[in-house]
Short mmCIF file of C-alpha atoms in Angstrom, two decimals:
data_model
loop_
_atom_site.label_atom_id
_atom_site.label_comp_id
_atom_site.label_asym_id
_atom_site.label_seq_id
_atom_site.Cartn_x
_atom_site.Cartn_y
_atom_site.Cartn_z
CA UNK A 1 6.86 10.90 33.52
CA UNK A 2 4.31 8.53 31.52
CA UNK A 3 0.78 9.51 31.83
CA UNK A 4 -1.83 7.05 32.20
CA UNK A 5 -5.54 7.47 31.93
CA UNK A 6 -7.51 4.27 33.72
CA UNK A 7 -10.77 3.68 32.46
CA UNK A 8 -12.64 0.61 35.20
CA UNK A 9 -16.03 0.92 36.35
CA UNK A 10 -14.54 -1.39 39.69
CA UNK A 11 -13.49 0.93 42.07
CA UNK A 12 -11.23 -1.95 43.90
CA UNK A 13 -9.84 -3.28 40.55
CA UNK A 14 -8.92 0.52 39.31
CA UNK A 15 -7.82 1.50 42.77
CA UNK A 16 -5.20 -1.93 42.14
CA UNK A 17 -4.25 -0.78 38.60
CA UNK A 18 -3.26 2.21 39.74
CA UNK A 19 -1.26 1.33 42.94
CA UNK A 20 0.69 -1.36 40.23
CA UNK A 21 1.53 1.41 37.77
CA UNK A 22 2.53 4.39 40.77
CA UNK A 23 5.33 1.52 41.86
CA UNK A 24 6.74 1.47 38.22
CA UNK A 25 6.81 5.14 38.31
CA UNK A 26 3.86 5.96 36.28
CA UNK A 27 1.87 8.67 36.53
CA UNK A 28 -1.93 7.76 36.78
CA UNK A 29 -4.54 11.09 35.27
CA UNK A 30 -7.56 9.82 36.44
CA UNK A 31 -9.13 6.74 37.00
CA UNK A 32 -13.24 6.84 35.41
CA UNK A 33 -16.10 4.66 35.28
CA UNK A 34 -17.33 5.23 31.59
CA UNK A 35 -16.10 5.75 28.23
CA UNK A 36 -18.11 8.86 28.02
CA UNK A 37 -16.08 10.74 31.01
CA UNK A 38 -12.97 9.07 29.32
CA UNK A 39 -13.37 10.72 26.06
CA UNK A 40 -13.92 13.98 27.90
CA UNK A 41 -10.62 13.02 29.83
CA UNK A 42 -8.64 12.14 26.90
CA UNK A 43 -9.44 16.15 25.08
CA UNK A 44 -8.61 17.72 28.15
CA UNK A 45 -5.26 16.05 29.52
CA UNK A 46 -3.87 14.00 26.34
CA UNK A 47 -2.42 11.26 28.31
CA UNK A 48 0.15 9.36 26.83
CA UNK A 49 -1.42 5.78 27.05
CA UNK A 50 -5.09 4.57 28.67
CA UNK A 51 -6.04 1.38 29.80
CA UNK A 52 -9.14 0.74 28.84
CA UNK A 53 -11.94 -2.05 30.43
CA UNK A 54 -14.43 -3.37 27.56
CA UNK A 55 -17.47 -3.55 29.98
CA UNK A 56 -17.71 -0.13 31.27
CA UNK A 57 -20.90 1.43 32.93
CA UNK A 58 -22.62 3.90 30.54
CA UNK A 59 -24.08 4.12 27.70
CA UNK A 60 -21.20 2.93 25.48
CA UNK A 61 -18.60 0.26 25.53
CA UNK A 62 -14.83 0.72 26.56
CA UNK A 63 -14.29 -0.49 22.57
CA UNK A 64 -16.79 2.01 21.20
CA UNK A 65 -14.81 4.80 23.10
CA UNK A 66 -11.49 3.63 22.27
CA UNK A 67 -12.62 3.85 18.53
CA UNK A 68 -13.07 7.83 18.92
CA UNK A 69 -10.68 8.30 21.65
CA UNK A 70 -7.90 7.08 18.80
CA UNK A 71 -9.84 9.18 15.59
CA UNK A 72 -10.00 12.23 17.66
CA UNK A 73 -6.99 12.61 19.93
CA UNK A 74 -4.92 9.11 18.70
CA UNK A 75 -3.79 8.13 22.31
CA UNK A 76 -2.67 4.63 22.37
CA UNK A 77 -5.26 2.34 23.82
CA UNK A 78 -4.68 -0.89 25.69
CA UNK A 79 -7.69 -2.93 26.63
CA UNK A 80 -7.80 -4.52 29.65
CA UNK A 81 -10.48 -7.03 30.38
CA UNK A 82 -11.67 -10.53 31.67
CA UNK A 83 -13.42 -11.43 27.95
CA UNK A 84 -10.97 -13.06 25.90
CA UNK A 85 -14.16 -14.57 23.64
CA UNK A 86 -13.49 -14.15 19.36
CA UNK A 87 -16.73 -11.66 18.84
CA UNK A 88 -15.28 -9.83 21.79
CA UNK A 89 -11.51 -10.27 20.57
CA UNK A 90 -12.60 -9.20 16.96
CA UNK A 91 -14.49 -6.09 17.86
CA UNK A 92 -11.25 -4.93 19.95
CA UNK A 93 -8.81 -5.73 16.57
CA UNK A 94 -10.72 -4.00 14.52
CA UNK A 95 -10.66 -0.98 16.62
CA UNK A 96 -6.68 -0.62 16.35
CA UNK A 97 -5.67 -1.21 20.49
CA UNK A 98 -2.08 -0.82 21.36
CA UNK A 99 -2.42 -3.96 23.64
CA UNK A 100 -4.75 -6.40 25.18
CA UNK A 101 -4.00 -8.01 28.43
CA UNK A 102 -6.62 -10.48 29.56
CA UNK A 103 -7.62 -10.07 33.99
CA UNK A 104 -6.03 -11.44 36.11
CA UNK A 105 -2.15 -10.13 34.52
CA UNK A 106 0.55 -10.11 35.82
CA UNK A 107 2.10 -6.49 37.39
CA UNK A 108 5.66 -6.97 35.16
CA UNK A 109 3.12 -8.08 31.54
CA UNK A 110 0.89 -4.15 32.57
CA UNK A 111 4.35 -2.44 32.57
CA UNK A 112 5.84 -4.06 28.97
CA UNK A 113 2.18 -3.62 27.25
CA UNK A 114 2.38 0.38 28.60
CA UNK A 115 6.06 0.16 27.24
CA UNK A 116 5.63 -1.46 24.15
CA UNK A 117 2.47 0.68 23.30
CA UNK A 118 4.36 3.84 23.98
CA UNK A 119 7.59 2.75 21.70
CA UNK A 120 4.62 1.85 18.84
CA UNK A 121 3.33 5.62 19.20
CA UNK A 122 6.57 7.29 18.92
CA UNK A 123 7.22 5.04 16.23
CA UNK A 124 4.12 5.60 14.17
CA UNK A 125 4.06 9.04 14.85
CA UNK A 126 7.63 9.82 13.44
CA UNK A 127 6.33 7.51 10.15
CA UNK A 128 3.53 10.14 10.06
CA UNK A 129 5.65 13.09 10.14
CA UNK A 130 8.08 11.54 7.54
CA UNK A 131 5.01 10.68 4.82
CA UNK A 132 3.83 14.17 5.54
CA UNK A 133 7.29 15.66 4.75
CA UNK A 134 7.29 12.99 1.38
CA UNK A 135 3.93 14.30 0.67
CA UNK A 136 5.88 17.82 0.61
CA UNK A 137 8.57 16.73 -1.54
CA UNK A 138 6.69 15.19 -3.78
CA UNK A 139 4.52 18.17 -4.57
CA UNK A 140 7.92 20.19 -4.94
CA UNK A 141 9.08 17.39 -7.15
CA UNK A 142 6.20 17.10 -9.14
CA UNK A 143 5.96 21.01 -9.79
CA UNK A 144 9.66 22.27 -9.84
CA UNK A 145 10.84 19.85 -11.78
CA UNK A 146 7.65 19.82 -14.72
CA UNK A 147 7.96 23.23 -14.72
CA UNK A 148 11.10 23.17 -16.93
CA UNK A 149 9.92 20.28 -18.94
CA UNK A 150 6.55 22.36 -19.89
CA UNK A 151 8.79 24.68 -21.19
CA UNK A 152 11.61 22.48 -23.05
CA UNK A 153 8.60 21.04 -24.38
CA UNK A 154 6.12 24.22 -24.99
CA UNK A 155 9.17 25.88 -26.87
CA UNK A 156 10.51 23.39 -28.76
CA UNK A 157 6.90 23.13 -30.05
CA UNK A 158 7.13 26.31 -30.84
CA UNK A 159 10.47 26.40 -33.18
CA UNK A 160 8.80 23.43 -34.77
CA UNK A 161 5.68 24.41 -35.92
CA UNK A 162 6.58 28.14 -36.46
CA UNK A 163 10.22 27.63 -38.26
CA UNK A 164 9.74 24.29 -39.52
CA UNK A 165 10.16 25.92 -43.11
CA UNK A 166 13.99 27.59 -42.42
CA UNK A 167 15.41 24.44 -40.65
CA UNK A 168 16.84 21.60 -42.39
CA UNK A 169 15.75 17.83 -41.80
CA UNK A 170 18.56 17.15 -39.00
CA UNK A 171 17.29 20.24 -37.01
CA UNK A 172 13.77 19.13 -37.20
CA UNK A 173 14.80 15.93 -35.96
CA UNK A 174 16.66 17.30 -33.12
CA UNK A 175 13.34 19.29 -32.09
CA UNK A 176 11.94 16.08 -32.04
CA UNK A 177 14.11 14.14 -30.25
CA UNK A 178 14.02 17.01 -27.90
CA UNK A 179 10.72 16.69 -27.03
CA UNK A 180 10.48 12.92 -27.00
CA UNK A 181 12.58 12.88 -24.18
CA UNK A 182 11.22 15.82 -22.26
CA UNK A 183 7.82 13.89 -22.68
CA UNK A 184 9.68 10.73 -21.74
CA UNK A 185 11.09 12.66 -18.23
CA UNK A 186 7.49 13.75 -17.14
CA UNK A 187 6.08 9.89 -17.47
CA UNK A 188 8.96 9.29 -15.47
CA UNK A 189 8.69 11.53 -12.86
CA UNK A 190 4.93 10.54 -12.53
CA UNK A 191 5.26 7.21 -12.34
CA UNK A 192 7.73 7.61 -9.66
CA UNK A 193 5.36 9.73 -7.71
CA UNK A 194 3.28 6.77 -8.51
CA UNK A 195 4.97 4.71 -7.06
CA UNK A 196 5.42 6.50 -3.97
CA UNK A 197 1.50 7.06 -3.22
CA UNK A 198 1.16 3.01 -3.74
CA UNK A 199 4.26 2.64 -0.91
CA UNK A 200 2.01 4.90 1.48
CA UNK A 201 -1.61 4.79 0.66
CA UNK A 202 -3.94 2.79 3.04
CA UNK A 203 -5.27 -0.87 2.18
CA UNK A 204 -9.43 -1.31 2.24
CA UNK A 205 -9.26 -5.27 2.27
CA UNK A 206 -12.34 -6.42 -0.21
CA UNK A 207 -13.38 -9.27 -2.21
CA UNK A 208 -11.79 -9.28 -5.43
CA UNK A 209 -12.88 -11.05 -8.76
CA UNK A 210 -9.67 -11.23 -10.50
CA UNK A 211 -11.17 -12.87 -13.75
CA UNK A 212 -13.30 -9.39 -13.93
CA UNK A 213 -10.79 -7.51 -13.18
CA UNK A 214 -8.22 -9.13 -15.89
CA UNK A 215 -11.33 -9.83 -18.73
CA UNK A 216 -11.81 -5.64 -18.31
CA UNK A 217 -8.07 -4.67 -18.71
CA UNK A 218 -7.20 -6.99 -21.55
CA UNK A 219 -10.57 -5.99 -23.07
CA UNK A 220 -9.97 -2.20 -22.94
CA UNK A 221 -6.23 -3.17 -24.15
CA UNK A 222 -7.64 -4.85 -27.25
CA UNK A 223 -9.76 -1.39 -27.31
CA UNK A 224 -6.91 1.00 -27.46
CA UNK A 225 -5.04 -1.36 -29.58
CA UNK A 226 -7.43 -2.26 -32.92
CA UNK A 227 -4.63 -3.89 -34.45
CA UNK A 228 -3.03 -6.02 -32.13
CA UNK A 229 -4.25 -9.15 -32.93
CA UNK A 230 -4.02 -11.01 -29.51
CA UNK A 231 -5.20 -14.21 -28.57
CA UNK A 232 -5.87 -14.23 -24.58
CA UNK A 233 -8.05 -16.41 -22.44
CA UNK A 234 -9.01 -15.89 -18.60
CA UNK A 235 -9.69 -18.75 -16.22
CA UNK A 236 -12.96 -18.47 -14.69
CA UNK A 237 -13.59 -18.47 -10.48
CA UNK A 238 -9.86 -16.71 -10.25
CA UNK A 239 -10.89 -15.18 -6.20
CA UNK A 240 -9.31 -13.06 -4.03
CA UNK A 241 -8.85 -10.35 -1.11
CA UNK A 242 -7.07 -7.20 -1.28
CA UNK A 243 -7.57 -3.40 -2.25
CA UNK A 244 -9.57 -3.46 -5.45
CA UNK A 245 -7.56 0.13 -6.60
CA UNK A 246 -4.27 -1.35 -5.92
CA UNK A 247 -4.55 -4.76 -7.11
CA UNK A 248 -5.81 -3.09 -10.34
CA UNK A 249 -2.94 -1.13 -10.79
CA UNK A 250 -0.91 -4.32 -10.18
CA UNK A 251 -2.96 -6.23 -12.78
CA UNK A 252 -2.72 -3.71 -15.19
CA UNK A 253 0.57 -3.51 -14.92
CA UNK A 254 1.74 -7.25 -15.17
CA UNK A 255 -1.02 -7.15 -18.24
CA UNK A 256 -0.04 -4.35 -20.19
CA UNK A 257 3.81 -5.91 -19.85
CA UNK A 258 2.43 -9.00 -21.67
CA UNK A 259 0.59 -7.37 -23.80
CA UNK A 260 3.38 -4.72 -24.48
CA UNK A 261 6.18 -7.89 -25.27
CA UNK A 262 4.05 -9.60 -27.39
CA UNK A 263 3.56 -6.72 -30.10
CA UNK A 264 6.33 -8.37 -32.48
CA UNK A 265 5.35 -11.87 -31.84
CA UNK A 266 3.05 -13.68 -34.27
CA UNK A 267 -0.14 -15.70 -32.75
CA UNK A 268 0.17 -13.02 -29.12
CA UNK A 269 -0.96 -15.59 -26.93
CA UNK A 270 -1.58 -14.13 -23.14
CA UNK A 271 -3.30 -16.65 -20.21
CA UNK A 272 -4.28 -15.45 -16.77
CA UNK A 273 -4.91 -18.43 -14.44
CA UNK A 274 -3.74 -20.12 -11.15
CA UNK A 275 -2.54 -23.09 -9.64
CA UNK A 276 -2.21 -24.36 -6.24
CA UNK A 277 1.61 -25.08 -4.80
CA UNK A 278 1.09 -27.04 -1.68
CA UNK A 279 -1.80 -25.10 0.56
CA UNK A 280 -1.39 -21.84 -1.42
CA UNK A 281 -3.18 -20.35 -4.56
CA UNK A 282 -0.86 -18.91 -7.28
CA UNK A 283 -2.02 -16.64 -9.91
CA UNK A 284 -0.19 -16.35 -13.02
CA UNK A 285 -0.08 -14.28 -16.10
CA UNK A 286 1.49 -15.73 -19.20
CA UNK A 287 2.72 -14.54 -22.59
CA UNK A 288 4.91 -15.97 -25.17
CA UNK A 289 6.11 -13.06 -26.25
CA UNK A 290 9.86 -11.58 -26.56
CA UNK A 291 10.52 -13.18 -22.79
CA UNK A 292 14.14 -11.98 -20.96
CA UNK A 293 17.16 -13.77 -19.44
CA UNK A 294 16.62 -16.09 -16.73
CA UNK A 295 19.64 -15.16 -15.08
CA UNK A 296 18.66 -11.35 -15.12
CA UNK A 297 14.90 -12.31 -13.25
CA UNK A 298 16.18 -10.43 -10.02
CA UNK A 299 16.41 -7.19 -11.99
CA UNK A 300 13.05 -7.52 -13.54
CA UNK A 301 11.21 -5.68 -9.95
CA UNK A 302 13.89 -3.37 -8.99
CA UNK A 303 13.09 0.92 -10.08
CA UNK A 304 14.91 2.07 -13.88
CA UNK A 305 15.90 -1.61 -14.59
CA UNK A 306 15.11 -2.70 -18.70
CA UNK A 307 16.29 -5.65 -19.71
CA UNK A 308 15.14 -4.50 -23.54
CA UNK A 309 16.33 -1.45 -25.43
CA UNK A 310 13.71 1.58 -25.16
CA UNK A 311 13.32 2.03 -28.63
CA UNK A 312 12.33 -1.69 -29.10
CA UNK A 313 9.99 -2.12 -26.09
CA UNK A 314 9.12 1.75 -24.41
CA UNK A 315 8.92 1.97 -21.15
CA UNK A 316 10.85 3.40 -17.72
CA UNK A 317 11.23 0.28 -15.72
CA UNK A 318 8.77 1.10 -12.91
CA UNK A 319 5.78 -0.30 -13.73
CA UNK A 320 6.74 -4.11 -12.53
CA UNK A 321 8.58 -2.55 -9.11
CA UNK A 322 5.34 -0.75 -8.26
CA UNK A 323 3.47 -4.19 -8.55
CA UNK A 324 6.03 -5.43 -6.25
CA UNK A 325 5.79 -3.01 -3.38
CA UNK A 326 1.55 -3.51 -4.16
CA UNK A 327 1.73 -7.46 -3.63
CA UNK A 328 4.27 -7.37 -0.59
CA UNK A 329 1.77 -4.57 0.93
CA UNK A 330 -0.61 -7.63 0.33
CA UNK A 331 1.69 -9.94 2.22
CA UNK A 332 2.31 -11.77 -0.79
CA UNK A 333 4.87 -12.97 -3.22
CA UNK A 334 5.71 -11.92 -6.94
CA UNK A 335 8.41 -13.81 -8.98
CA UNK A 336 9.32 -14.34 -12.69
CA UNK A 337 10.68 -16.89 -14.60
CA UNK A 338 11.03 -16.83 -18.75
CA UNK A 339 13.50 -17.41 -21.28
CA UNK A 340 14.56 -14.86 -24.37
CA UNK A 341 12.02 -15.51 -27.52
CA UNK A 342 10.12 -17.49 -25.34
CA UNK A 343 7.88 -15.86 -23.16
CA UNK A 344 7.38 -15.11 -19.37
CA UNK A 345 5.42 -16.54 -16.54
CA UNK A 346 4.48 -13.76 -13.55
CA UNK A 347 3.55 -15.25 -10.74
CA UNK A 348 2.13 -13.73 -7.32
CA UNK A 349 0.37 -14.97 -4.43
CA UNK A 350 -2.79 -12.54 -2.76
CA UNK A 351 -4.86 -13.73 0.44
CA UNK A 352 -7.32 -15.94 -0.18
CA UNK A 353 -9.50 -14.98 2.69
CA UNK A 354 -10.25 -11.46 4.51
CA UNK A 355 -8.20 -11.63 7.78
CA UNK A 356 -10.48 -10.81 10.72
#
């Protein structure tokens, strides 16, 4: 049977809550006056859902108790209340409820909210146990299968520098080759453990000043890169919202591919700018460097997918599906067009504005 914790400084209007939810079968803990006595509740029984009033007697707000109700013991909340104002509204989002019903509800809307805010906890709670089980495999991934590599690697370094003199060219080569690709295997594996951290790791919504953030990468490209000479211009006021560390790694990523394309193209030209189609901001990065298929686009985001030979252009095909998964995190687009010796346009949409 469904526990539920009421939390209504009316007597009468808790006393009605809970008659409502005992003829749907519900099983009501406690009905309390304060969000202080409901935190004290929530530690001792661990209800499965409370309904929680905003304007609570006490020294603290049914939303200020909700907030460590869910860090503490994360019990699904569900607000009920007669403020439906936007400071009031806001202050409830940002908290994380499992619901908000606005008084007077209807009976039948108490007992979907109670449903649907159970369902959401099961829910999230099995994704919890699943990323803590990835987190597991990852760490098993990341050590059992290095471990070998350290040693293809750590020996083969070995034969090479110790019996360099009594093996001939070809067996030097082989050596060689041999760690190349066991060098080649450990980028891979980490950028596929990249690539799952940017799938699961929380979003801190900020401003963003993407012509900073590009002018810094392309700078500290030209760094690493003395002589590359490439000619690359940034449009100024380029503004968004999303996770600075992500959208980085996204940036850096669509960069370094234009940067990367253009190393066997004379006058490297790169531009990072935007454009509006309709009531939406674009941003786009730009290169006319070695450019791909048009009719091959749709394999440009998906994981281990090169549309250029390794030894021409190196690389493990993961970089541009990580920037993928980052921008649809964001809620936005990313999409590709180009043509071989040509070039290629990435384009991707971010929020403009911090959603409240």
């Amino acid at each position: 049977m469904t526990q539920v914790l009421i939390v209504e400084d009316e007597a009468i209007v808790a006393e009605s809550i809970a008659s409502k939810l005992r003829r749907y079968g519900y099983e009501v803990v406690d009905t309390l006056p304060t969000g202080e006595e409901a935190i004290e509740e929530a530690g001792k029984s661990r209800p499965d859902v409370i309904l929680m009033d905003i304007h609570l007697a006490g020294k603290i707000d049914g939303i200020q108790a909700a907030n460590l109700i869910s860090t503490q013991y994360h019990i699904p909340v569900i607000f009920l209340t007669a403020y439906a104002d936007e400071q009031t509204i806001a202050r409830a989002k940002d908290s994380g409820p499992f619901g908000y019903l606005v008084k007077p509800f209807r009976e039948r809307d108490l007992h979907v909210t109670i449903e649907m805010a159970r369902e959401r906890s099961r829910l999230e709670n099995e994704l919890a146990a699943a990323n803590r089980e990835l987190d597991s495999f990852s760490y098993s991934v990341s050590h059992d299968l290095r471990a070998p590599l350290i040693a293809i690697d750590g020996y083969s370094r070995i034969l090479e520098e110790t019996y360099a003199g009594y093996l001939p060219p070809d067996g030097i080569e082989c050596l060689s080759r041999i760690r190349q690709a066991a060098n080649q295997m450990d980028h891979l594996i980490e950028d596929f453990l990249r690539l799952s951290r940017v799938t699961r790791a929380p979003i801190q919504m900020v401003h963003l000043d993407i012509t900073k953030m590009a002018t810094e990468i392309l700078n500290q490209f030209a760094l690493n890169d003395p002589d590359r000479s490439v000619q690359w211009a940034v449009d100024d006021g380029l503004i968004a919202f999303g996770d600075k560390g992500l959208c980085e790694i996204a940036l850096k990523n669509i960069l370094g591919n234009a940067w990367k394309y253009t190393m066997r193209t004379q006058n490297a030209q790169i531009e990072v700018g935007s454009m509006m189609q309709g009531q939406t901001k674009v941003f786009f990065v730009k290169d006319n460097g070695a450019g791909f298929p048009p009719e091959k686009s749709h394999l440009l985001f998906a994981p281990l997918q090169r549309l250029h030979p390794y030894q021409e252009f190196p690389g493990n095909g993961i970089g541009l599906a990580t920037v993928q998964r980052i921008i649809h995190r964001h809620g936005g687009r990313i999409w590709a067009e180009g043509s071989v010796g040509e070039g290629a346009t990435f384009s991707f949409t971010l929020p403009e504005k911090q959603d409240r």
